[in-house]
Coordinates of C-alpha atoms in Angstrom, one line a residue:
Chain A
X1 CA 8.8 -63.0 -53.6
X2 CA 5.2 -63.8 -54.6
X3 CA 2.3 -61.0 -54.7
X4 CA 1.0 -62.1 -51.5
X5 CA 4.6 -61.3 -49.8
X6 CA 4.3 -57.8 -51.3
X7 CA 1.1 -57.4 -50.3
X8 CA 1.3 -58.5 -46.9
X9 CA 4.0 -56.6 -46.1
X10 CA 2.7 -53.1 -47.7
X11 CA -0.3 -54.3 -45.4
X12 CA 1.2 -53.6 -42.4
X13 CA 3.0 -50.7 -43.7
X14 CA -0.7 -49.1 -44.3
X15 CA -2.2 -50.4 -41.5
X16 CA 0.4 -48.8 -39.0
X17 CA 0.5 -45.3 -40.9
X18 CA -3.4 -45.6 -41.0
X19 CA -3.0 -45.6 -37.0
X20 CA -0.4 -43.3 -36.7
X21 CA -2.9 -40.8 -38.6
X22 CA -6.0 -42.1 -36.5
X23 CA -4.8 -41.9 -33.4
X24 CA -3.8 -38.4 -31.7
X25 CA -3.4 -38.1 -27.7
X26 CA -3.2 -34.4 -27.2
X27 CA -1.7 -33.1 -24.2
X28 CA -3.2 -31.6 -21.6
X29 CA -3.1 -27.8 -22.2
X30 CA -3.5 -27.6 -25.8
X31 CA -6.4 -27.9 -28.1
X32 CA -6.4 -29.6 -31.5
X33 CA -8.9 -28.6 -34.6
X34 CA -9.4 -31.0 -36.8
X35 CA -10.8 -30.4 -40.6
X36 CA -12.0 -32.1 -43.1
X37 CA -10.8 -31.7 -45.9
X38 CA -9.6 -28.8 -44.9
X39 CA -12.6 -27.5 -42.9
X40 CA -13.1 -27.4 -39.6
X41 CA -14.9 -29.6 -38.0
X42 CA -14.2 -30.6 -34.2
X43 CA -12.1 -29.7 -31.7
X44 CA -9.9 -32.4 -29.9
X45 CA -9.6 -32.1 -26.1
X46 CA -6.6 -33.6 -23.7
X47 CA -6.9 -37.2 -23.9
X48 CA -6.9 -39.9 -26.2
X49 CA -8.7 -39.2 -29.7
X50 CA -9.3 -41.2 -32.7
X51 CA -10.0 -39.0 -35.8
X52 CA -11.0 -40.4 -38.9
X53 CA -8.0 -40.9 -40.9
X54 CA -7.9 -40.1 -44.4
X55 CA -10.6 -38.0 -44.1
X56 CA -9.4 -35.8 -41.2
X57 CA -6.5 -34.0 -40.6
X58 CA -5.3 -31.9 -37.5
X59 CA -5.2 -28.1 -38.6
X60 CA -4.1 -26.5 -35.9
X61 CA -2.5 -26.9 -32.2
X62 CA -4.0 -24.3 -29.9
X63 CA -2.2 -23.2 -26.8
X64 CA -5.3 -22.9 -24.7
X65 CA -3.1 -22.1 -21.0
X66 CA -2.8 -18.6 -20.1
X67 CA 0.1 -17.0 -22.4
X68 CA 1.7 -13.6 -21.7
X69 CA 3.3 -11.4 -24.9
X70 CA 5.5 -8.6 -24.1
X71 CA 4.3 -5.4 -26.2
X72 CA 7.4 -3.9 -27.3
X73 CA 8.6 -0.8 -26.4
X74 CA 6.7 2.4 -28.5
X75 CA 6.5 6.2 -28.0
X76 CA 3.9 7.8 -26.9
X77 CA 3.1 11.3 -27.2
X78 CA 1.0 12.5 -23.9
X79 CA -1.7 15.1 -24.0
X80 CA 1.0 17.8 -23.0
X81 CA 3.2 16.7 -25.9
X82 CA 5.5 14.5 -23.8
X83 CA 7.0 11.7 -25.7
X84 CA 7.1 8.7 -23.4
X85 CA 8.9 5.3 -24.1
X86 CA 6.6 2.3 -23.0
X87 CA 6.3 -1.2 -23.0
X88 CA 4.2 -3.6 -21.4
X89 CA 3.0 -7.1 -21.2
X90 CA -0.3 -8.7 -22.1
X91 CA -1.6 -11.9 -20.5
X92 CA -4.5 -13.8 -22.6
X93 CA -5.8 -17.1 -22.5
X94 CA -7.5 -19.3 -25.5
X95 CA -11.5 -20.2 -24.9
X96 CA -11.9 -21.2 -27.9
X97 CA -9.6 -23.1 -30.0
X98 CA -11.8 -23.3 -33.3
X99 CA -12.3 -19.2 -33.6
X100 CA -8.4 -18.5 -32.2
X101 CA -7.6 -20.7 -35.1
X102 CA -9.4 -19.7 -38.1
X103 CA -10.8 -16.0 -37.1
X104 CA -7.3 -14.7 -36.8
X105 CA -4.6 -14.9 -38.8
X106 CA -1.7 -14.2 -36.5
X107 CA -3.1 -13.8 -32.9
X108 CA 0.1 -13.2 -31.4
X109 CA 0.6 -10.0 -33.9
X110 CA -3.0 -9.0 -33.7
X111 CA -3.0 -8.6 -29.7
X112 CA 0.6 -7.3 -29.8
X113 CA -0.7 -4.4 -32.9
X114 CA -4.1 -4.0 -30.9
X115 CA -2.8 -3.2 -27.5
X116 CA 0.4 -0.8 -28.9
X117 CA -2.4 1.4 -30.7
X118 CA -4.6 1.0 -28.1
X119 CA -1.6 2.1 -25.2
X120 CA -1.8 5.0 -28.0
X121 CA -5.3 6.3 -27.7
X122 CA -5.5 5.6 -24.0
X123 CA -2.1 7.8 -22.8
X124 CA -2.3 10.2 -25.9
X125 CA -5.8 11.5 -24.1
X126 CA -3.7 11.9 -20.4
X127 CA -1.5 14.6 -19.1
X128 CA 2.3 13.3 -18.3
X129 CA 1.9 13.4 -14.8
X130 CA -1.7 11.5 -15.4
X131 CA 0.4 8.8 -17.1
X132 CA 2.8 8.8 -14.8
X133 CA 0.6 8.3 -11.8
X134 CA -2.2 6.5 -13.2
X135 CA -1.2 3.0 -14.2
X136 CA -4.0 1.2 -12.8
X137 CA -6.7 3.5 -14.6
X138 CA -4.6 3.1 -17.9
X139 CA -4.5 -1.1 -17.5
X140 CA -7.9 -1.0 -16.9
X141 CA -8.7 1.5 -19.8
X142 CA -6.2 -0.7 -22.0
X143 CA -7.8 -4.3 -20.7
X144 CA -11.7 -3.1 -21.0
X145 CA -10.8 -2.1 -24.8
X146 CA -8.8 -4.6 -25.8
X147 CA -10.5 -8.0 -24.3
X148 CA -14.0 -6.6 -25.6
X149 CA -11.9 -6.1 -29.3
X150 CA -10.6 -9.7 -29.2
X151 CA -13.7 -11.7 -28.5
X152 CA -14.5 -12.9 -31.8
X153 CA -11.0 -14.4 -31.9
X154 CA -12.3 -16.8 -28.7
X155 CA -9.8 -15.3 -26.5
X156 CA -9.7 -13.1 -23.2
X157 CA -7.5 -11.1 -22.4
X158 CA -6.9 -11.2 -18.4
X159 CA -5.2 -8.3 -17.7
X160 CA -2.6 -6.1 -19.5
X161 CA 0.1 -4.1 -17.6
X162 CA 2.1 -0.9 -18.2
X163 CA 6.0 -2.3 -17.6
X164 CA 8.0 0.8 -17.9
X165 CA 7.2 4.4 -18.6
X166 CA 10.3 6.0 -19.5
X167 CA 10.0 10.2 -20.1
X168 CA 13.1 11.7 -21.4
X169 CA 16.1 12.5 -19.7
X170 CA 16.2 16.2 -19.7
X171 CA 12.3 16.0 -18.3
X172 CA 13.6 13.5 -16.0
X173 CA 16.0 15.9 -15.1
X174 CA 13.8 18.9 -14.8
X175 CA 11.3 16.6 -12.9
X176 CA 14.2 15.6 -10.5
X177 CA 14.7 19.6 -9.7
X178 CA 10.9 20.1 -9.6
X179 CA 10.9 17.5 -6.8
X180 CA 13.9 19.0 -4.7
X181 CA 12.3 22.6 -5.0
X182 CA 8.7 21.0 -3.6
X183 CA 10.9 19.6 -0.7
X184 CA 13.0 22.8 -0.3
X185 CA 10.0 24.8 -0.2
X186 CA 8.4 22.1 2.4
X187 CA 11.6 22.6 4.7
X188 CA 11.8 25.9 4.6
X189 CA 8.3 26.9 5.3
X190 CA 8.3 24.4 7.9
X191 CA 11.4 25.8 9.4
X192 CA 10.0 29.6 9.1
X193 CA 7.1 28.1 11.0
X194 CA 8.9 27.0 13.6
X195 CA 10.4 30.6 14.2
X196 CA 7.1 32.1 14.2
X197 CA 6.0 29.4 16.7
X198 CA 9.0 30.4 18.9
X199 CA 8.8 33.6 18.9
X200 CA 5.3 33.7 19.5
X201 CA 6.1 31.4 22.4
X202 CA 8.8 33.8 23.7
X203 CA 6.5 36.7 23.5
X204 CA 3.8 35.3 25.3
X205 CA 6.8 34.4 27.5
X206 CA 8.3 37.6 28.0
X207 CA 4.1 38.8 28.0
X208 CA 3.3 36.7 31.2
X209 CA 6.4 37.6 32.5
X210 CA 5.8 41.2 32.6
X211 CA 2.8 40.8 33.7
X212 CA 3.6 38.5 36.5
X213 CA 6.4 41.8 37.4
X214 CA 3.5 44.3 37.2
X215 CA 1.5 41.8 39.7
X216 CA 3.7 41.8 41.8
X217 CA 4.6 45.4 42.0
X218 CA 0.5 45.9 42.5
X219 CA 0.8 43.7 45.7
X220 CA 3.7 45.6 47.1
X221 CA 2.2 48.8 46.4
X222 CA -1.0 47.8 47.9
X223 CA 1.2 45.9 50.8
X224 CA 3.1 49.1 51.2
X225 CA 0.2 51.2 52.0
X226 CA -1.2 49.0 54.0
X227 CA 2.2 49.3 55.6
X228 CA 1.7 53.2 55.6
X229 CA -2.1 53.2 56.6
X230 CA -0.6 51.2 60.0
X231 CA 2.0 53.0 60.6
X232 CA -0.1 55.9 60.4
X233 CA -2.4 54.5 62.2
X234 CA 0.3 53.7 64.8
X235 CA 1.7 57.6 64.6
X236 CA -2.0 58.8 65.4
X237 CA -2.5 56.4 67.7
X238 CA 0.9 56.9 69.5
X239 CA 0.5 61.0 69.1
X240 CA -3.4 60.7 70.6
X241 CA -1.6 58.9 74.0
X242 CA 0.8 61.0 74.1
X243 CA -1.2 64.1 74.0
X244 CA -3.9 62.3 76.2
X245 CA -1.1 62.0 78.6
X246 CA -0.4 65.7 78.3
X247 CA -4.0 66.0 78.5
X248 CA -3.7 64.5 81.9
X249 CA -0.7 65.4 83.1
X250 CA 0.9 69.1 82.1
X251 CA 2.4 71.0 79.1
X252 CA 5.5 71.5 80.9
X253 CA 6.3 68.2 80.0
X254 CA 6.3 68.5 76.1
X255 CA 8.3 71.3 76.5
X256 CA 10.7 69.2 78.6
X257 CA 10.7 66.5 75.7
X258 CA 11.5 69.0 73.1
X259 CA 13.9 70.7 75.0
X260 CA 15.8 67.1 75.8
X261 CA 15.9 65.8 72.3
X262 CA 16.6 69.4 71.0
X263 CA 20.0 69.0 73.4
X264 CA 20.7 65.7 72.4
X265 CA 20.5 66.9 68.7
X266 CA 23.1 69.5 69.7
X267 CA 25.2 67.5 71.4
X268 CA 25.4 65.2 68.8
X269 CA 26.1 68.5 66.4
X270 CA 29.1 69.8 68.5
X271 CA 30.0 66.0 68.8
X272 CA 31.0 65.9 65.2
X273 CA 34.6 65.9 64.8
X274 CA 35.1 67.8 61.5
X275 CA 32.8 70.6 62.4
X276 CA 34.8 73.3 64.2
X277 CA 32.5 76.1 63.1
X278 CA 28.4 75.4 63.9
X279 CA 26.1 77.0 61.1
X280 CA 23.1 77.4 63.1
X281 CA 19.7 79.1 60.9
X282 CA 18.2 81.9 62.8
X283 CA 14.9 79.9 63.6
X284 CA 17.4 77.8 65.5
X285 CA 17.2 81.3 67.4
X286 CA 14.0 80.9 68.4
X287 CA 14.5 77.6 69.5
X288 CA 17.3 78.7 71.7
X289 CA 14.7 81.3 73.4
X290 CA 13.2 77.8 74.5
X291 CA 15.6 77.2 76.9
X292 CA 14.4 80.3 78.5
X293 CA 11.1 78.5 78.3
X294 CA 13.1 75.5 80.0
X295 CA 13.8 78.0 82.8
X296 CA 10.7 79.2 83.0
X297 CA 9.5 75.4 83.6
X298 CA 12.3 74.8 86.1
X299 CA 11.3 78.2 87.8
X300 CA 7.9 77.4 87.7
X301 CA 7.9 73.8 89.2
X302 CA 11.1 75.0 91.9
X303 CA 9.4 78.4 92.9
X304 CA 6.4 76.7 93.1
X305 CA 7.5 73.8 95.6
X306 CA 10.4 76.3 97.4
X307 CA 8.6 76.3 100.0
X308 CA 7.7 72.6 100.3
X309 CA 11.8 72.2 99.2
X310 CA 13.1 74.1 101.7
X311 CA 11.1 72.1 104.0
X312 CA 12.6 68.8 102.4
X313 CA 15.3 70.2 102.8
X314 CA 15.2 70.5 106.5
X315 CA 14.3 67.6 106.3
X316 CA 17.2 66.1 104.4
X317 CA 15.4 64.5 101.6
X318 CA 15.3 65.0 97.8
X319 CA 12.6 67.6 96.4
X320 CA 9.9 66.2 94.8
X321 CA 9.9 67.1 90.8
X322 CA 6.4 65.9 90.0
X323 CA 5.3 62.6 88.5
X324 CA 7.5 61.3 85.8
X325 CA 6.3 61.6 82.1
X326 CA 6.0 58.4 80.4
X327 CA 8.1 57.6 77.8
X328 CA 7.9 58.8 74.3
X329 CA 9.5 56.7 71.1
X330 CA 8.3 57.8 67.8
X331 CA 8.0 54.7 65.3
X332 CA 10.3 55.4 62.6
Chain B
X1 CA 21.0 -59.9 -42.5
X2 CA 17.8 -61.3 -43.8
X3 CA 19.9 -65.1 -42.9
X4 CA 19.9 -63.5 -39.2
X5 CA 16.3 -62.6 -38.8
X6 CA 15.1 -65.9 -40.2
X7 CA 16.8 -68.0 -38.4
X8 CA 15.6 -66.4 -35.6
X9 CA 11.7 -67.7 -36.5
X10 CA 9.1 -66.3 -34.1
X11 CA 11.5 -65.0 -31.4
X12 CA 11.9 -61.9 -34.0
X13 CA 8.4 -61.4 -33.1
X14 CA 9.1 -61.0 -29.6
X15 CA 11.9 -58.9 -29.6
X16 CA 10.3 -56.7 -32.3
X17 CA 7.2 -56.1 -29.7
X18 CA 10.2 -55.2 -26.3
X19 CA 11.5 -52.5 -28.8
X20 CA 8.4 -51.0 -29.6
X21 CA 7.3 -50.7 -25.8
X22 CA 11.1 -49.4 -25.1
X23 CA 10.4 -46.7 -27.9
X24 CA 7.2 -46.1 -26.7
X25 CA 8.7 -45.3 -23.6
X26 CA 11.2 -43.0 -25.1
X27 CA 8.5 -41.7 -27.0
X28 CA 5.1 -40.8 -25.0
X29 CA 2.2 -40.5 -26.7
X30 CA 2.8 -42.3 -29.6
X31 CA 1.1 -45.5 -29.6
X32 CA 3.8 -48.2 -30.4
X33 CA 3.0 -49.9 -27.1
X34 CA -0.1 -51.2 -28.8
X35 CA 2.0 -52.4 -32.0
X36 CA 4.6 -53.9 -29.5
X37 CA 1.9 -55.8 -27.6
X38 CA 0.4 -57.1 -31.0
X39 CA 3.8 -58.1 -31.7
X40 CA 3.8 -60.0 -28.7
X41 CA 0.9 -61.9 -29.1
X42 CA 1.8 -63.0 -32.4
X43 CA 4.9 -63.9 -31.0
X44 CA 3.1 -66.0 -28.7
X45 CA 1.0 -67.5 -31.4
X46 CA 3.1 -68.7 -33.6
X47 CA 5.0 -70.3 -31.1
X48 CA 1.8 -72.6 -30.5
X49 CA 0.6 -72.4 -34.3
X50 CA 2.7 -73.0 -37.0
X51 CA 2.2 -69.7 -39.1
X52 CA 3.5 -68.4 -42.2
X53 CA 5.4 -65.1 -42.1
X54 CA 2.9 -63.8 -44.2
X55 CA 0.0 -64.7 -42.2
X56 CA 1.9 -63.5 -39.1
X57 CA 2.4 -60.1 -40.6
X58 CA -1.3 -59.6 -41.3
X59 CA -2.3 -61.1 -38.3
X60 CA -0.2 -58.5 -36.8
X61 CA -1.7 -56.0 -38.6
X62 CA -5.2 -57.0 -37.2
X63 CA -4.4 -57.2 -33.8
X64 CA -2.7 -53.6 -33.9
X65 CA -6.2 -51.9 -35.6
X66 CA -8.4 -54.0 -33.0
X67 CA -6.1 -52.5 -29.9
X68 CA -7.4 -49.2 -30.9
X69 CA -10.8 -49.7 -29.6
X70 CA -10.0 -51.7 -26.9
X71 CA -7.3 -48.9 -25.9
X72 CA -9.5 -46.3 -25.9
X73 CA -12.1 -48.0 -23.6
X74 CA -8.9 -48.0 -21.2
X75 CA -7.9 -44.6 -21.7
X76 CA -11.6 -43.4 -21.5
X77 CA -12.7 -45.4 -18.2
X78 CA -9.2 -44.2 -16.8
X79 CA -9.9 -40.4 -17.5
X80 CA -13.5 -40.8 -15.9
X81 CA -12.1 -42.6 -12.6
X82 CA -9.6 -40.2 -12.0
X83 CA -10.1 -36.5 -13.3
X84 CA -9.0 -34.6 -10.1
X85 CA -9.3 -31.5 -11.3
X86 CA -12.1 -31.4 -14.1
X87 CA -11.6 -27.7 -14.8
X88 CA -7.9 -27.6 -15.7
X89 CA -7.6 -24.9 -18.9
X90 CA -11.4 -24.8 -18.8
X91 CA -11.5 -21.6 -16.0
X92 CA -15.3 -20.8 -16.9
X93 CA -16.7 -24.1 -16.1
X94 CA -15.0 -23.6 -12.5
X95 CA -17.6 -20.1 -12.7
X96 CA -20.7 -22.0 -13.0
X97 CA -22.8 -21.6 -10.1
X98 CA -20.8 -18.7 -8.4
X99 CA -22.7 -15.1 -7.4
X100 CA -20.8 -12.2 -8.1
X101 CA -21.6 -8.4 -8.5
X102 CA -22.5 -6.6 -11.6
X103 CA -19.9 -3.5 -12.1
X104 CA -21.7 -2.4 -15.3
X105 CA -24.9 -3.1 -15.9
X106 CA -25.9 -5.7 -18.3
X107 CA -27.7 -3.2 -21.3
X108 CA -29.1 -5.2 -24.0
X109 CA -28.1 -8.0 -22.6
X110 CA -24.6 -7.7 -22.4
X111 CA -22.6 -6.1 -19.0
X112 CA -19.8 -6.8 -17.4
X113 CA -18.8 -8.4 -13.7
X114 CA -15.2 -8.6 -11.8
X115 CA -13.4 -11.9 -11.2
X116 CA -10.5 -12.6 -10.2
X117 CA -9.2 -9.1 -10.8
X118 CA -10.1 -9.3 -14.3
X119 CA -13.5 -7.9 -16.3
X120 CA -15.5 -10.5 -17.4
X121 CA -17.9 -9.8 -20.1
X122 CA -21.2 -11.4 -19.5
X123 CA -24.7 -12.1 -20.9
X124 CA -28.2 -12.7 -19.5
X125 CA -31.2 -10.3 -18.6
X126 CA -30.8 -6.4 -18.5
X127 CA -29.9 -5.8 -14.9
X128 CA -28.4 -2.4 -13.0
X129 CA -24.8 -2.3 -11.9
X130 CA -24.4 -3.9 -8.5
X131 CA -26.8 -6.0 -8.5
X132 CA -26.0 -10.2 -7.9
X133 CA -26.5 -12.5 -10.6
X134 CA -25.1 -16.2 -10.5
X135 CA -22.6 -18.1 -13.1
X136 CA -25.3 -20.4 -15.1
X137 CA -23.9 -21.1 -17.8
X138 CA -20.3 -21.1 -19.6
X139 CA -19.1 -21.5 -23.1
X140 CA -15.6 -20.9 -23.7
X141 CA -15.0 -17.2 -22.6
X142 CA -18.8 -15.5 -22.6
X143 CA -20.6 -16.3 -19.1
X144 CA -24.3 -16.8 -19.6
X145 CA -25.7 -15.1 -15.6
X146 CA -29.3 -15.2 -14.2
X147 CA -30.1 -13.1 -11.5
X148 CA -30.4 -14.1 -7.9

């Protein structure tokens, strides 16, 4: 083999190594930096690129899609002393491949180490329930401090959420019971509600009711002496014909009414079939001494027509006892 | 071995160049299509020329360095003709020219405005919260706004 051999063939050794270090096609997503000798100087987009070789080297390959870390889990002590267990995630994308390179050492770390101190601060200033209830304002809080901290590095940070907020089991616990008392206390003022509302109902019930009674009774009362004014009415009217008609006629006749229904009434006394012995009161006397008066009237009205009788009776005909009174029914 | 490759003459060119374009397909990215098509040609060539081995190995060598150039034309023309999406991993370029509303005022110069449910951090001239400025200019993540 002569020196040209050698030569020719370490040539092409060089030459395709010298490519291989001059050519870089970085892919899309990613961002190269290159440096000479060993400082930065460019950044190498997607695509095709031809770097100096010898000269140039690639330092570092920056991610530059949108990358989401999961911040371990950490305690937290809350305002009121609660220690709560809580982990999240962190989404961040790379702007700016040169700083994310070279003005951090371990980005990963310092975003996972920023945010965990940062979850710190923000929850250790809230109440448990806050914490509990508050997610969105704690993101925000955690995002607003946290993108604004990792600027220099060429990042953003899009948004960074809460995962799990775990409080310990006996406050679960006691939170649990809390809960069921609220929704015991819920029912059972709801249900002593409703037994107010129903009595109140049945009172206004029974209240209309009564009232509706007492109406009523009003009416009759006020029908029933209507009723009474009539019939009084009636009596006075009835009692004014009838003594108009004694008025006209004579008072022979009233006796002869009372005498006929004071008969009747006897009658009907002796009638009775368990009365064997009549208890009669000593006015009843007096009425008795009416039927004298009852003679007197017969008396009176046949001694007074004897005369005219006897002639009838010559005659052959009936003797004339006067015009007949009209006749007299008491409303009851 | 070395009996086999030169009785093969030239044709070892040739073969040489279809294994670097399989590899190259087995490997994206890496440029050995280049090497395989400078294989090729001085495949080609030394079937019309009567070369030594030597200067078909630096020839070689030649025609692989002067692809580079040529290559990159190709690549360069290809990424202008058909970028369909220009703003792929460069989401603040996509901003430029978009209004949005200030949710903290921009105090000396720096404030902040809501995107995409996110907080963007932006610069420009001291303006109050809600008031509308407009995207003008964008460099990696800090928005440059003007108001409207």
């Amino acid at each position: 083999m002569t020196g040209f051999d050698i030569f020719a063939i370490a040539f092409v050794l060089l030459v395709i190594v010298t490519l291989f270090a001059g050519v870089k096609t970085v892919p899309q997503g990613f961002d190269w930096t290159i440096e000479r000798f060993g400082k930065f100087t460019r950044t190498l987009s997607p695509g095709l690129n031809i770097i100096v070789p010898y000269f140039d080297r690639v330092g570092r390959k920056m991610n530059m899609m949108e990358q989401v870390i999961s911040i371990p889990e950490q305690e937290v002590i809350t305002k009121d002393n609660a220690t709560v267990t809580v982990d999240g995630v962190a989404f961040f994308q790379v702007f700016d491949a040169a700083k994310a390179s070279y003005e951090v050492s371990d980005l990963n770390q310092a975003i996972i180490v920023l945010t965990m101190t940062n979850i710190r601060s923000v929850m250790g200033a809230m109440d448990l329930d806050q914490v509990l209830s508050h997610r969105d304002e704690i993101n925000e809080r955690l995002l607003r401090v946290v993108d604004a901290a990792v600027s220099p590095w060429g990042i953003k940070v899009n948004r960074i959420e809460i995962k799990d907020i775990v409080p310990p089991a006996d406050l679960v616990e006691a939170m649990g019971r809390q809960m069921k008392a609220e929704r015991v206390k819920r029912a059972d003022i709801l249900q002593a509600e409703g037994q107010r509302q129903s009595e109140i109902l049945r009172a206004e019930g029974a209240k209309q009711g009564q009232i509706l009674q007492a109406e009523g009774r009003k009416e009759a009362a006020f029908r029933d002496a209507e009723a009474r004014e009539r019939s009084a009415e009636a009596e006075a009217k009835a009692t004014q014909m009838v003594s108009e008609a004694i008025a006209k006629g004579d008072v022979a006749a009233l006796n002869y009414f009372i005498a006929d229904k004071y008969i009747k009434a006897f009658g009907q006394l002796a009638d009775s079939p368990n009365q064997k012995i009549v208890m009669l009161p000593i006015e009843a006397m007096s009425i008795l001494g009416s039927l004298a008066g009852i003679g007197e009237i017969a008396k009176a009205t046949f001694g007074e027509s004897s005369a005219s009788a006897q002639a009838a009776a010559r005659r052959g005909s009936v003797p004339n006892t006067g015009p007949t009174p009209p006749p007299f029914t008491p409303r009851p | 071995m070395t009996e086999m490759f030169t009785s093969l003459g030239t044709w070892n060119w040739l073969i040489f160049g279809f294994v670097l374009m399989a590899l190259e397909l087995l490997a994206p990215g890496v440029f050995m299509f280049w090497l395989g098509l400078a294989a090729l040609l001085v495949g080609l060539l030394s079937f019309a020329i009567d070369l030594s081995w030597q200067t078909q190995l630096l020839m070689f060598a030649v025609f692989a360095v002067a692809a580079v150039p040529l290559w990159r034309r190709v690549a360069l023309s290809h990424k202008s003709a058909s970028q369909s999406n220009p703003f792929l991993n460069k989401r603040t370029d996509a901003l430029v020219g978009r209004v949005f509303t200030l949710e903290k005022p921009i105090i000396d110069g720096a404030g902040t405005v809501r995107i995409d449910d996110t907080i963007w951090r932006v610069a420009g001239p001291d303006a109050p919260a809600g008031s509308r400025v407009r995207v003008v200019q964008a460099d990696g993540a800090s928005l440059t706004v003007a108001a409207v």
